Amino acid sequence: MKLIFFLVFSWIVVGACTSSTKYDFDYVQYERFDLRPYDIDAQLMLPDATAGIGTSLKPEVNYEEGGFRWELNVGRQFQLLIEDYGDNALRFEEFKRKLLKPSKFFHYKIIKEEPHLLIYQRVVKGNFVQTDNKKYHIYALKKINDIYYEFMSPEAGERKKVIDFMYHSIQSFQANGN
């Protein structure tokens, strides 16, 4: 009888402590961030100060009210750009096609590809630059409440470790109430 009581009690406690949001990734070094104050009815997980990538304690969002672009900063290195693309479901294919076109200045290499998400490396062409000029980028298109949101890293690129944190932040993007 005591064993049954203990098992039922444990099940209730574990159930009460579990968030209603389910993720496939363990977001230990992340905190939930609500985007509703910035006119996006969604949330995502952002790296916290323990992530080891120079993140600060409080995320900062640069956004013009009624606008369609957001700059989400968590410290000096984590900068995620978000743009509202409305009902343009073809935006991902447009971006990928443009990325894969031959360039005079850069070599591009796709590191990871998932439906509507790319992680790629960009290297400056030519001998006039140092050999360690690899920069990593992320691009994704996510649909929330019938609106397509484009996510991308800054033009200058980032270290691979920062892009990996961005990847998990983008993967966690979901409508509020889910």
GROMACS .gro file of N, CA and C in nm:
model
  534
    1MET      N    1   0.083  -0.119   0.000
    1MET     CA    2   0.000   0.000   0.000
    1MET      C    3   0.087   0.125   0.000
    2LYS      N    4   0.194   0.123   0.082
    2LYS     CA    5   0.284   0.237   0.087
    2LYS      C    6   0.351   0.258  -0.049
    3LEU      N    7   0.386   0.148  -0.115
    3LEU     CA    8   0.450   0.158  -0.245
    3LEU      C    9   0.356   0.221  -0.347
    4ILE      N   10   0.231   0.181  -0.347
    4ILE     CA   11   0.132   0.238  -0.440
    4ILE      C   12   0.114   0.386  -0.412
    5PHE      N   13   0.103   0.423  -0.284
    5PHE     CA   14   0.088   0.564  -0.248
    5PHE      C   15   0.210   0.644  -0.295
    6PHE      N   16   0.331   0.590  -0.275
    6PHE     CA   17   0.454   0.658  -0.315
    6PHE      C   18   0.458   0.677  -0.467
    7LEU      N   19   0.421   0.572  -0.543
    7LEU     CA   20   0.423   0.581  -0.689
    7LEU      C   21   0.321   0.683  -0.740
    8VAL      N   22   0.202   0.685  -0.684
    8VAL     CA   23   0.100   0.782  -0.725
    8VAL      C   24   0.145   0.923  -0.690
    9PHE      N   25   0.198   0.940  -0.569
    9PHE     CA   26   0.246   1.071  -0.526
    9PHE      C   27   0.360   1.119  -0.617
   10SER      N   28   0.453   1.030  -0.649
   10SER     CA   29   0.566   1.066  -0.737
   10SER      C   30   0.516   1.106  -0.875
   11TRP      N   31   0.420   1.032  -0.927
   11TRP     CA   32   0.364   1.062  -1.058
   11TRP      C   33   0.300   1.200  -1.058
   12ILE      N   34   0.227   1.235  -0.952
   12ILE     CA   35   0.162   1.366  -0.941
   12ILE      C   36   0.266   1.477  -0.934
   13VAL      N   37   0.370   1.458  -0.854
   13VAL     CA   38   0.474   1.560  -0.838
   13VAL      C   39   0.548   1.581  -0.971
   14VAL      N   40   0.586   1.476  -1.036
   14VAL     CA   41   0.657   1.488  -1.164
   14VAL      C   42   0.567   1.554  -1.267
   15GLY      N   43   0.443   1.519  -1.271
   15GLY     CA   44   0.349   1.580  -1.365
   15GLY      C   45   0.330   1.727  -1.339
   16ALA      N   46   0.326   1.768  -1.214
   16ALA     CA   47   0.308   1.908  -1.179
   16ALA      C   48   0.431   1.990  -1.213
   17CYS      N   49   0.548   1.930  -1.208
   17CYS     CA   50   0.673   2.003  -1.235
   17CYS      C   51   0.704   2.011  -1.384
   18THR      N   52   0.639   1.934  -1.465
   18THR     CA   53   0.666   1.931  -1.607
   18THR      C   54   0.595   2.047  -1.676
   19SER      N   55   0.667   2.118  -1.761
   19SER     CA   56   0.610   2.230  -1.836
   19SER      C   57   0.513   2.176  -1.940
   20SER      N   58   0.417   2.261  -1.979
   20SER     CA   59   0.323   2.220  -2.082
   20SER      C   60   0.387   2.222  -2.220
   21THR      N   61   0.503   2.285  -2.232
   21THR     CA   62   0.575   2.290  -2.358
   21THR      C   63   0.671   2.172  -2.365
   22LYS      N   64   0.664   2.095  -2.473
   22LYS     CA   65   0.749   1.978  -2.491
   22LYS      C   66   0.854   2.006  -2.598
   23TYR      N   67   0.977   1.973  -2.569
   23TYR     CA   68   1.086   1.989  -2.664
   23TYR      C   69   1.163   1.859  -2.673
   24ASP      N   70   1.226   1.836  -2.790
   24ASP     CA   71   1.310   1.719  -2.809
   24ASP      C   72   1.452   1.742  -2.757
   25PHE      N   73   1.485   1.867  -2.727
   25PHE     CA   74   1.618   1.905  -2.683
   25PHE      C   75   1.611   1.952  -2.538
   26ASP      N   76   1.715   1.924  -2.460
   26ASP     CA   77   1.719   1.964  -2.320
   26ASP      C   78   1.770   2.109  -2.312
   27TYR      N   79   1.682   2.202  -2.287
   27TYR     CA   80   1.715   2.345  -2.286
   27TYR      C   81   1.764   2.391  -2.149
   28VAL      N   82   1.869   2.326  -2.098
   28VAL     CA   83   1.924   2.357  -1.967
   28VAL      C   84   1.984   2.497  -1.964
   29GLN      N   85   2.055   2.537  -2.065
   29GLN     CA   86   2.122   2.667  -2.068
   29GLN      C   87   2.039   2.775  -2.138
   30TYR      N   88   1.909   2.760  -2.135
   30TYR     CA   89   1.817   2.852  -2.203
   30TYR      C   90   1.708   2.897  -2.107
   31GLU      N   91   1.646   3.010  -2.144
   31GLU     CA   92   1.530   3.060  -2.072
   31GLU      C   93   1.422   3.095  -2.174
   32ARG      N   94   1.299   3.072  -2.135
   32ARG     CA   95   1.185   3.103  -2.222
   32ARG      C   96   1.172   3.255  -2.238
   33PHE      N   97   1.148   3.300  -2.360
   33PHE     CA   98   1.131   3.442  -2.388
   33PHE      C   99   1.002   3.463  -2.466
   34ASP      N  100   0.916   3.546  -2.412
   34ASP     CA  101   0.785   3.574  -2.472
   34ASP      C  102   0.798   3.692  -2.567
   35LEU      N  103   0.754   3.675  -2.691
   35LEU     CA  104   0.763   3.779  -2.792
   35LEU      C  105   0.635   3.862  -2.806
   36ARG      N  106   0.532   3.834  -2.725
   36ARG     CA  107   0.407   3.910  -2.735
   36ARG      C  108   0.425   4.061  -2.718
   37PRO      N  109   0.511   4.106  -2.626
   37PRO     CA  110   0.528   4.252  -2.615
   37PRO      C  111   0.584   4.317  -2.742
   38TYR      N  112   0.632   4.236  -2.834
   38TYR     CA  113   0.691   4.286  -2.958
   38TYR      C  114   0.608   4.248  -3.081
   39ASP      N  115   0.479   4.224  -3.059
   39ASP     CA  116   0.381   4.197  -3.165
   39ASP      C  117   0.400   4.064  -3.238
   40ILE      N  118   0.462   3.966  -3.173
   40ILE     CA  119   0.468   3.830  -3.226
   40ILE      C  120   0.405   3.741  -3.119
   41ASP      N  121   0.296   3.675  -3.153
   41ASP     CA  122   0.227   3.590  -3.055
   41ASP      C  123   0.296   3.454  -3.048
   42ALA      N  124   0.420   3.457  -3.000
   42ALA     CA  125   0.501   3.335  -2.994
   42ALA      C  126   0.605   3.349  -2.884
   43GLN      N  127   0.675   3.240  -2.862
   43GLN     CA  128   0.783   3.236  -2.765
   43GLN      C  129   0.896   3.151  -2.819
   44LEU      N  130   1.013   3.167  -2.761
   44LEU     CA  131   1.126   3.082  -2.796
   44LEU      C  132   1.221   3.077  -2.678
   45MET      N  133   1.312   2.983  -2.683
   45MET     CA  134   1.411   2.966  -2.577
   45MET      C  135   1.538   3.038  -2.620
   46LEU      N  136   1.593   3.120  -2.528
   46LEU     CA  137   1.715   3.194  -2.556
   46LEU      C  138   1.825   3.152  -2.459
   47PRO      N  139   1.950   3.150  -2.505
   47PRO     CA  140   2.059   3.109  -2.415
   47PRO      C  141   2.073   3.206  -2.298
   48ASP      N  142   2.104   3.150  -2.182
   48ASP     CA  143   2.121   3.233  -2.062
   48ASP      C  144   2.269   3.258  -2.039
   49ALA      N  145   2.302   3.319  -1.927
   49ALA     CA  146   2.440   3.357  -1.896
   49ALA      C  147   2.533   3.237  -1.879
   50THR      N  148   2.478   3.117  -1.858
   50THR     CA  149   2.563   2.998  -1.840
   50THR      C  150   2.606   2.936  -1.973
   51ALA      N  151   2.559   2.988  -2.085
   51ALA     CA  152   2.586   2.928  -2.216
   51ALA      C  153   2.733   2.940  -2.259
   52GLY      N  154   2.805   3.034  -2.205
   52GLY     CA  155   2.946   3.047  -2.240
   52GLY      C  156   2.972   3.111  -2.375
   53ILE      N  157   2.877   3.191  -2.423
   53ILE     CA  158   2.896   3.259  -2.552
   53ILE      C  159   2.883   3.411  -2.535
   54GLY      N  160   2.895   3.459  -2.413
   54GLY     CA  161   2.888   3.603  -2.390
   54GLY      C  162   2.747   3.658  -2.381
   55THR      N  163   2.652   3.574  -2.345
   55THR     CA  164   2.515   3.620  -2.334
   55THR      C  165   2.495   3.694  -2.203
   56SER      N  166   2.402   3.788  -2.206
   56SER     CA  167   2.373   3.867  -2.087
   56SER      C  168   2.253   3.808  -2.014
   57LEU      N  169   2.218   3.870  -1.905
   57LEU     CA  170   2.106   3.821  -1.826
   57LEU      C  171   1.971   3.858  -1.885
   58LYS      N  172   1.963   3.971  -1.957
   58LYS     CA  173   1.834   4.016  -2.008
   58LYS      C  174   1.841   4.038  -2.159
   59PRO      N  175   1.759   3.966  -2.235
   59PRO     CA  176   1.756   3.987  -2.380
   59PRO      C  177   1.705   4.127  -2.413
   60GLU      N  178   1.752   4.179  -2.525
   60GLU     CA  179   1.710   4.311  -2.572
   60GLU      C  180   1.652   4.294  -2.712
   61VAL      N  181   1.536   4.356  -2.736
   61VAL     CA  182   1.473   4.348  -2.867
   61VAL      C  183   1.466   4.488  -2.927
   62ASN      N  184   1.529   4.506  -3.043
   62ASN     CA  185   1.518   4.632  -3.117
   62ASN      C  186   1.408   4.612  -3.219
   63TYR      N  187   1.304   4.692  -3.206
   63TYR     CA  188   1.184   4.672  -3.288
   63TYR      C  189   1.108   4.803  -3.295
   64GLU      N  190   1.060   4.834  -3.412
   64GLU     CA  191   0.978   4.952  -3.430
   64GLU      C  192   0.832   4.908  -3.426
   65GLU      N  193   0.754   4.967  -3.336
   65GLU     CA  194   0.614   4.925  -3.319
   65GLU      C  195   0.541   4.932  -3.453
   66GLY      N  196   0.471   4.824  -3.485
   66GLY     CA  197   0.400   4.814  -3.612
   66GLY      C  198   0.491   4.771  -3.727
   67GLY      N  199   0.617   4.749  -3.698
   67GLY     CA  200   0.713   4.712  -3.801
   67GLY      C  201   0.711   4.564  -3.832
   68PHE      N  202   0.806   4.522  -3.915
   68PHE     CA  203   0.812   4.382  -3.957
   68PHE      C  204   0.951   4.322  -3.938
   69ARG      N  205   1.041   4.394  -3.868
   69ARG     CA  206   1.176   4.344  -3.843
   69ARG      C  207   1.209   4.356  -3.694
   70TRP      N  208   1.274   4.251  -3.646
   70TRP     CA  209   1.315   4.246  -3.506
   70TRP      C  210   1.462   4.209  -3.501
   71GLU      N  211   1.535   4.270  -3.409
   71GLU     CA  212   1.672   4.233  -3.381
   71GLU      C  213   1.676   4.189  -3.235
   72LEU      N  214   1.701   4.063  -3.215
   72LEU     CA  215   1.699   4.003  -3.082
   72LEU      C  216   1.844   3.981  -3.037
   73ASN      N  217   1.885   4.054  -2.933
   73ASN     CA  218   2.022   4.048  -2.882
   73ASN      C  219   2.023   3.989  -2.742
   74VAL      N  220   2.111   3.893  -2.721
   74VAL     CA  221   2.132   3.837  -2.589
   74VAL      C  222   2.283   3.848  -2.565
   75GLY      N  223   2.327   3.964  -2.520
   75GLY     CA  224   2.468   3.987  -2.500
   75GLY      C  225   2.534   4.037  -2.626
   76ARG      N  226   2.667   4.035  -2.627
   76ARG     CA  227   2.741   4.096  -2.737
   76ARG      C  228   2.755   4.008  -2.860
   77GLN      N  229   2.733   3.876  -2.850
   77GLN     CA  230   2.755   3.790  -2.965
   77GLN      C  231   2.628   3.729  -3.023
   78PHE      N  232   2.528   3.706  -2.943
   78PHE     CA  233   2.407   3.639  -2.992
   78PHE      C  234   2.311   3.745  -3.045
   79GLN      N  235   2.306   3.756  -3.177
   79GLN     CA  236   2.213   3.849  -3.242
   79GLN      C  237   2.135   3.771  -3.346
   80LEU      N  238   2.005   3.760  -3.324
   80LEU     CA  239   1.917   3.686  -3.414
   80LEU      C  240   1.822   3.786  -3.479
   81LEU      N  241   1.820   3.786  -3.611
   81LEU     CA  242   1.735   3.877  -3.686
   81LEU      C  243   1.608   3.803  -3.728
   82ILE      N  244   1.494   3.867  -3.710
   82ILE     CA  245   1.364   3.808  -3.744
   82ILE      C  246   1.291   3.906  -3.835
   83GLU      N  247   1.230   3.852  -3.939
   83GLU     CA  248   1.152   3.936  -4.030
   83GLU      C  249   1.020   3.867  -4.063
   84ASP      N  250   0.914   3.945  -4.063
   84ASP     CA  251   0.779   3.896  -4.095
   84ASP      C  252   0.766   3.893  -4.247
   85TYR      N  253   0.745   3.772  -4.303
   85TYR     CA  254   0.727   3.758  -4.447
   85TYR      C  255   0.582   3.725  -4.484
   86GLY      N  256   0.490   3.748  -4.392
   86GLY     CA  257   0.348   3.730  -4.422
   86GLY      C  258   0.315   3.591  -4.469
   87ASP      N  259   0.256   3.581  -4.589
   87ASP     CA  260   0.214   3.451  -4.642
   87ASP      C  261   0.309   3.398  -4.750
   88ASN      N  262   0.433   3.449  -4.756
   88ASN     CA  263   0.529   3.407  -4.857
   88ASN      C  264   0.594   3.273  -4.820
   89ALA      N  265   0.528   3.167  -4.856
   89ALA     CA  266   0.576   3.032  -4.824
   89ALA      C  267   0.698   2.993  -4.908
   90LEU      N  268   0.726   3.066  -5.016
   90LEU     CA  269   0.836   3.033  -5.105
   90LEU      C  270   0.966   3.104  -5.067
   91ARG      N  271   0.966   3.179  -4.960
   91ARG     CA  272   1.083   3.257  -4.922
   91ARG      C  273   1.207   3.170  -4.897
   92PHE      N  274   1.190   3.053  -4.838
   92PHE     CA  275   1.304   2.965  -4.812
   92PHE      C  276   1.371   2.922  -4.942
   93GLU      N  277   1.292   2.879  -5.038
   93GLU     CA  278   1.348   2.835  -5.167
   93GLU      C  279   1.417   2.951  -5.238
   94GLU      N  280   1.360   3.072  -5.230
   94GLU     CA  281   1.423   3.190  -5.289
   94GLU      C  282   1.560   3.215  -5.227
   95PHE      N  283   1.567   3.209  -5.094
   95PHE     CA  284   1.693   3.233  -5.024
   95PHE      C  285   1.797   3.128  -5.062
   96LYS      N  286   1.758   3.002  -5.062
   96LYS     CA  287   1.851   2.894  -5.092
   96LYS      C  288   1.904   2.905  -5.236
   97ARG      N  289   1.816   2.935  -5.329
   97ARG     CA  290   1.856   2.949  -5.469
   97ARG      C  291   1.959   3.063  -5.483
   98LYS      N  292   1.934   3.175  -5.416
   98LYS     CA  293   2.026   3.289  -5.421
   98LYS      C  294   2.161   3.253  -5.356
   99LEU      N  295   2.156   3.180  -5.246
   99LEU     CA  296   2.278   3.140  -5.174
   99LEU      C  297   2.366   3.050  -5.261
  100LEU      N  298   2.305   2.961  -5.337
  100LEU     CA  299   2.380   2.863  -5.414
  100LEU      C  300   2.428   2.916  -5.550
  101LYS      N  301   2.388   3.038  -5.587
  101LYS     CA  302   2.439   3.099  -5.710
  101LYS      C  303   2.588   3.127  -5.694
  102PRO      N  304   2.666   3.108  -5.799
  102PRO     CA  305   2.810   3.138  -5.789
  102PRO      C  306   2.833   3.283  -5.748
  103SER      N  307   2.933   3.303  -5.664
  103SER     CA  308   2.966   3.436  -5.612
  103SER      C  309   3.111   3.470  -5.644
  104LYS      N  310   3.138   3.597  -5.676
  104LYS     CA  311   3.274   3.643  -5.702
  104LYS      C  312   3.356   3.651  -5.574
  105PHE      N  313   3.290   3.669  -5.462
  105PHE     CA  314   3.360   3.702  -5.338
  105PHE      C  315   3.363   3.592  -5.232
  106PHE      N  316   3.266   3.499  -5.235
  106PHE     CA  317   3.256   3.401  -5.128
  106PHE      C  318   3.239   3.259  -5.181
  107HIS      N  319   3.288   3.164  -5.101
  107HIS     CA  320   3.256   3.022  -5.118
  107HIS      C  321   3.152   2.990  -5.011
  108TYR      N  322   3.046   2.920  -5.049
  108TYR     CA  323   2.943   2.879  -4.954
  108TYR      C  324   2.940   2.728  -4.944
  109LYS      N  325   2.923   2.680  -4.824
  109LYS     CA  326   2.914   2.536  -4.801
  109LYS      C  327   2.800   2.512  -4.702
  110ILE      N  328   2.703   2.431  -4.742
  110ILE     CA  329   2.591   2.399  -4.653
  110ILE      C  330   2.638   2.294  -4.553
  111ILE      N  331   2.626   2.326  -4.425
  111ILE     CA  332   2.670   2.237  -4.317
  111ILE      C  333   2.554   2.148  -4.271
  112LYS      N  334   2.436   2.207  -4.264
  112LYS     CA  335   2.319   2.133  -4.218
  112LYS      C  336   2.197   2.186  -4.293
  113GLU      N  337   2.115   2.092  -4.340
  113GLU     CA  338   1.992   2.131  -4.408
  113GLU      C  339   1.877   2.049  -4.354
  114GLU      N  340   1.774   2.120  -4.314
  114GLU     CA  341   1.649   2.059  -4.269
  114GLU      C  342   1.537   2.130  -4.343
  115PRO      N  343   1.417   2.077  -4.337
  115PRO     CA  344   1.308   2.150  -4.401
  115PRO      C  345   1.299   2.293  -4.346
  116HIS      N  346   1.319   2.388  -4.434
  116HIS     CA  347   1.309   2.531  -4.403
  116HIS      C  348   1.416   2.581  -4.307
  117LEU      N  349   1.533   2.516  -4.304
  117LEU     CA  350   1.644   2.562  -4.220
  117LEU      C  351   1.777   2.524  -4.285
  118LEU      N  352   1.870   2.621  -4.285
  118LEU     CA  353   2.004   2.598  -4.336
  118LEU      C  354   2.107   2.652  -4.237
  119ILE      N  355   2.212   2.577  -4.215
  119ILE     CA  356   2.332   2.627  -4.149
  119ILE      C  357   2.439   2.616  -4.255
  120TYR      N  358   2.507   2.726  -4.281
  120TYR     CA  359   2.607   2.726  -4.387
  120TYR      C  360   2.732   2.803  -4.345
  121GLN      N  361   2.839   2.773  -4.415
  121GLN     CA  362   2.968   2.836  -4.390
  121GLN      C  363   2.997   2.927  -4.509
  122ARG      N  364   3.051   3.044  -4.477
  122ARG     CA  365   3.089   3.138  -4.583
  122ARG      C  366   3.237   3.171  -4.565
  123VAL      N  367   3.315   3.154  -4.673
  123VAL     CA  368   3.459   3.180  -4.671
  123VAL      C  369   3.488   3.281  -4.782
  124VAL      N  370   3.566   3.382  -4.750
  124VAL     CA  371   3.606   3.481  -4.849
  124VAL      C  372   3.702   3.417  -4.948
  125LYS      N  373   3.680   3.443  -5.078
  125LYS     CA  374   3.768   3.389  -5.182
  125LYS      C  375   3.897   3.470  -5.190
  126GLY      N  376   4.002   3.406  -5.241
  126GLY     CA  377   4.127   3.476  -5.271
  126GLY      C  378   4.235   3.454  -5.168
  127ASN      N  379   4.358   3.490  -5.207
  127ASN     CA  380   4.473   3.471  -5.120
  127ASN      C  381   4.503   3.592  -5.033
  128PHE      N  382   4.432   3.700  -5.049
  128PHE     CA  383   4.462   3.823  -4.977
  128PHE      C  384   4.409   3.824  -4.834
  129VAL      N  385   4.340   3.720  -4.796
  129VAL     CA  386   4.286   3.716  -4.659
  129VAL      C  387   4.350   3.600  -4.583
  130GLN      N  388   4.339   3.607  -4.453
  130GLN     CA  389   4.394   3.499  -4.371
  130GLN      C  390   4.322   3.368  -4.399
  131THR      N  391   4.387   3.256  -4.369
  131THR     CA  392   4.329   3.126  -4.400
  131THR      C  393   4.213   3.089  -4.308
  132ASP      N  394   4.209   3.147  -4.188
  132ASP     CA  395   4.102   3.114  -4.094
  132ASP      C  396   3.992   3.220  -4.101
  133ASN      N  397   3.927   3.231  -4.215
  133ASN     CA  398   3.824   3.333  -4.233
  133ASN      C  399   3.684   3.272  -4.245
  134LYS      N  400   3.666   3.157  -4.189
  134LYS     CA  401   3.537   3.090  -4.195
  134LYS      C  402   3.439   3.157  -4.099
  135LYS      N  403   3.322   3.184  -4.148
  135LYS     CA  404   3.212   3.236  -4.065
  135LYS      C  405   3.090   3.149  -4.092
  136TYR      N  406   3.013   3.129  -3.989
  136TYR     CA  407   2.894   3.045  -3.999
  136TYR      C  408   2.769   3.130  -3.993
  137HIS      N  409   2.666   3.081  -4.061
  137HIS     CA  410   2.539   3.152  -4.069
  137HIS      C  411   2.425   3.053  -4.053
  138ILE      N  412   2.311   3.108  -4.015
  138ILE     CA  413   2.189   3.026  -4.007
  138ILE      C  414   2.077   3.102  -4.075
  139TYR      N  415   1.991   3.028  -4.140
  139TYR     CA  416   1.873   3.085  -4.204
  139TYR      C  417   1.759   2.987  -4.184
  140ALA      N  418   1.642   3.039  -4.145
  140ALA     CA  419   1.526   2.952  -4.128
  140ALA      C  420   1.399   3.030  -4.158
  141LEU      N  421   1.297   2.958  -4.195
  141LEU     CA  422   1.164   3.014  -4.216
  141LEU      C  423   1.068   2.930  -4.134
  142LYS      N  424   0.996   2.996  -4.042
  142LYS     CA  425   0.903   2.927  -3.952
  142LYS      C  426   0.766   2.990  -3.965
  143LYS      N  427   0.663   2.906  -3.965
  143LYS     CA  428   0.525   2.953  -3.976
  143LYS      C  429   0.457   2.945  -3.840
  144ILE      N  430   0.404   3.059  -3.796
  144ILE     CA  431   0.327   3.067  -3.671
  144ILE      C  432   0.201   3.147  -3.699
  145ASN      N  433   0.088   3.092  -3.665
  145ASN     CA  434  -0.041   3.160  -3.682
  145ASN      C  435  -0.057   3.216  -3.824
  146ASP      N  436  -0.026   3.135  -3.925
  146ASP     CA  437  -0.039   3.170  -4.067
  146ASP      C  438   0.054   3.282  -4.113
  147ILE      N  439   0.159   3.311  -4.037
  147ILE     CA  440   0.258   3.411  -4.075
  147ILE      C  441   0.394   3.342  -4.083
  148TYR      N  442   0.466   3.367  -4.190
  148TYR     CA  443   0.601   3.312  -4.207
  148TYR      C  444   0.702   3.412  -4.152
  149TYR      N  445   0.785   3.364  -4.060
  149TYR     CA  446   0.891   3.445  -4.001
  149TYR      C  447   1.026   3.393  -4.048
  150GLU      N  448   1.108   3.485  -4.098
  150GLU     CA  449   1.242   3.454  -4.142
  150GLU      C  450   1.338   3.481  -4.026
  151PHE      N  451   1.426   3.386  -3.998
  151PHE     CA  452   1.527   3.399  -3.894
  151PHE      C  453   1.664   3.391  -3.962
  152MET      N  454   1.754   3.479  -3.920
  152MET     CA  455   1.889   3.468  -3.974
  152MET      C  456   1.991   3.532  -3.881
  153SER      N  457   2.114   3.486  -3.897
  153SER     CA  458   2.227   3.542  -3.824
  153SER      C  459   2.267   3.672  -3.893
  154PRO      N  460   2.348   3.754  -3.825
  154PRO     CA  461   2.395   3.878  -3.887
  154PRO      C  462   2.479   3.852  -4.012
  155GLU      N  463   2.489   3.950  -4.098
  155GLU     CA  464   2.563   3.940  -4.223
  155GLU      C  465   2.709   3.901  -4.202
  156ALA      N  466   2.769   3.949  -4.095
  156ALA     CA  467   2.911   3.920  -4.068
  156ALA      C  468   2.935   3.775  -4.029
  157GLY      N  469   2.832   3.705  -3.987
  157GLY     CA  470   2.847   3.565  -3.946
  157GLY      C  471   2.889   3.552  -3.802
  158GLU      N  472   2.905   3.430  -3.758
  158GLU     CA  473   2.938   3.400  -3.618
  158GLU      C  474   3.024   3.276  -3.609
  159ARG      N  475   3.070   3.249  -3.486
  159ARG     CA  476   3.139   3.124  -3.458
  159ARG      C  477   3.035   3.011  -3.462
  160LYS      N  478   3.080   2.891  -3.488
  160LYS     CA  479   2.991   2.774  -3.497
  160LYS      C  480   2.914   2.752  -3.367
  161LYS      N  481   2.979   2.774  -3.253
  161LYS     CA  482   2.914   2.752  -3.124
  161LYS      C  483   2.792   2.844  -3.106
  162VAL      N  484   2.805   2.969  -3.147
  162VAL     CA  485   2.694   3.064  -3.137
  162VAL      C  486   2.581   3.022  -3.230
  163ILE      N  487   2.616   2.979  -3.351
  163ILE     CA  488   2.514   2.934  -3.447
  163ILE      C  489   2.440   2.812  -3.393
  164ASP      N  490   2.508   2.724  -3.323
  164ASP     CA  491   2.442   2.608  -3.264
  164ASP      C  492   2.338   2.651  -3.160
  165PHE      N  493   2.369   2.753  -3.081
  165PHE     CA  494   2.271   2.805  -2.986
  165PHE      C  495   2.153   2.868  -3.059
  166MET      N  496   2.180   2.940  -3.168
  166MET     CA  497   2.073   3.000  -3.248
  166MET      C  498   1.982   2.891  -3.305
  167TYR      N  499   2.044   2.783  -3.351
  167TYR     CA  500   1.968   2.671  -3.407
  167TYR      C  501   1.863   2.622  -3.307
  168HIS      N  502   1.905   2.600  -3.183
  168HIS     CA  503   1.811   2.549  -3.083
  168HIS      C  504   1.707   2.655  -3.045
  169SER      N  505   1.745   2.781  -3.047
  169SER     CA  506   1.646   2.887  -3.022
  169SER      C  507   1.540   2.887  -3.131
  170ILE      N  508   1.582   2.878  -3.255
  170ILE     CA  509   1.488   2.877  -3.367
  170ILE      C  510   1.399   2.753  -3.361
  171GLN      N  511   1.457   2.638  -3.328
  171GLN     CA  512   1.379   2.514  -3.317
  171GLN      C  513   1.271   2.525  -3.211
  172SER      N  514   1.293   2.607  -3.109
  172SER     CA  515   1.196   2.618  -2.999
  172SER      C  516   1.086   2.720  -3.028
  173PHE      N  517   1.096   2.793  -3.136
  173PHE     CA  518   0.998   2.897  -3.170
  173PHE      C  519   0.860   2.833  -3.190
  174GLN      N  520   0.763   2.880  -3.112
  174GLN     CA  521   0.627   2.826  -3.124
  174GLN      C  522   0.525   2.929  -3.079
  175ALA      N  523   0.403   2.910  -3.124
  175ALA     CA  524   0.294   2.999  -3.086
  175ALA      C  525   0.268   2.989  -2.937
  176ASN      N  526   0.229   3.101  -2.877
  176ASN     CA  527   0.192   3.097  -2.735
  176ASN      C  528   0.067   3.011  -2.720
  177GLY      N  529   0.063   2.939  -2.610
  177GLY     CA  530  -0.050   2.850  -2.585
  177GLY      C  531  -0.025   2.708  -2.631
  178ASN      N  532   0.087   2.681  -2.701
  178ASN     CA  533   0.120   2.544  -2.744
  178ASN      C  534   0.205   2.475  -2.640
   0.00000   0.00000   0.00000
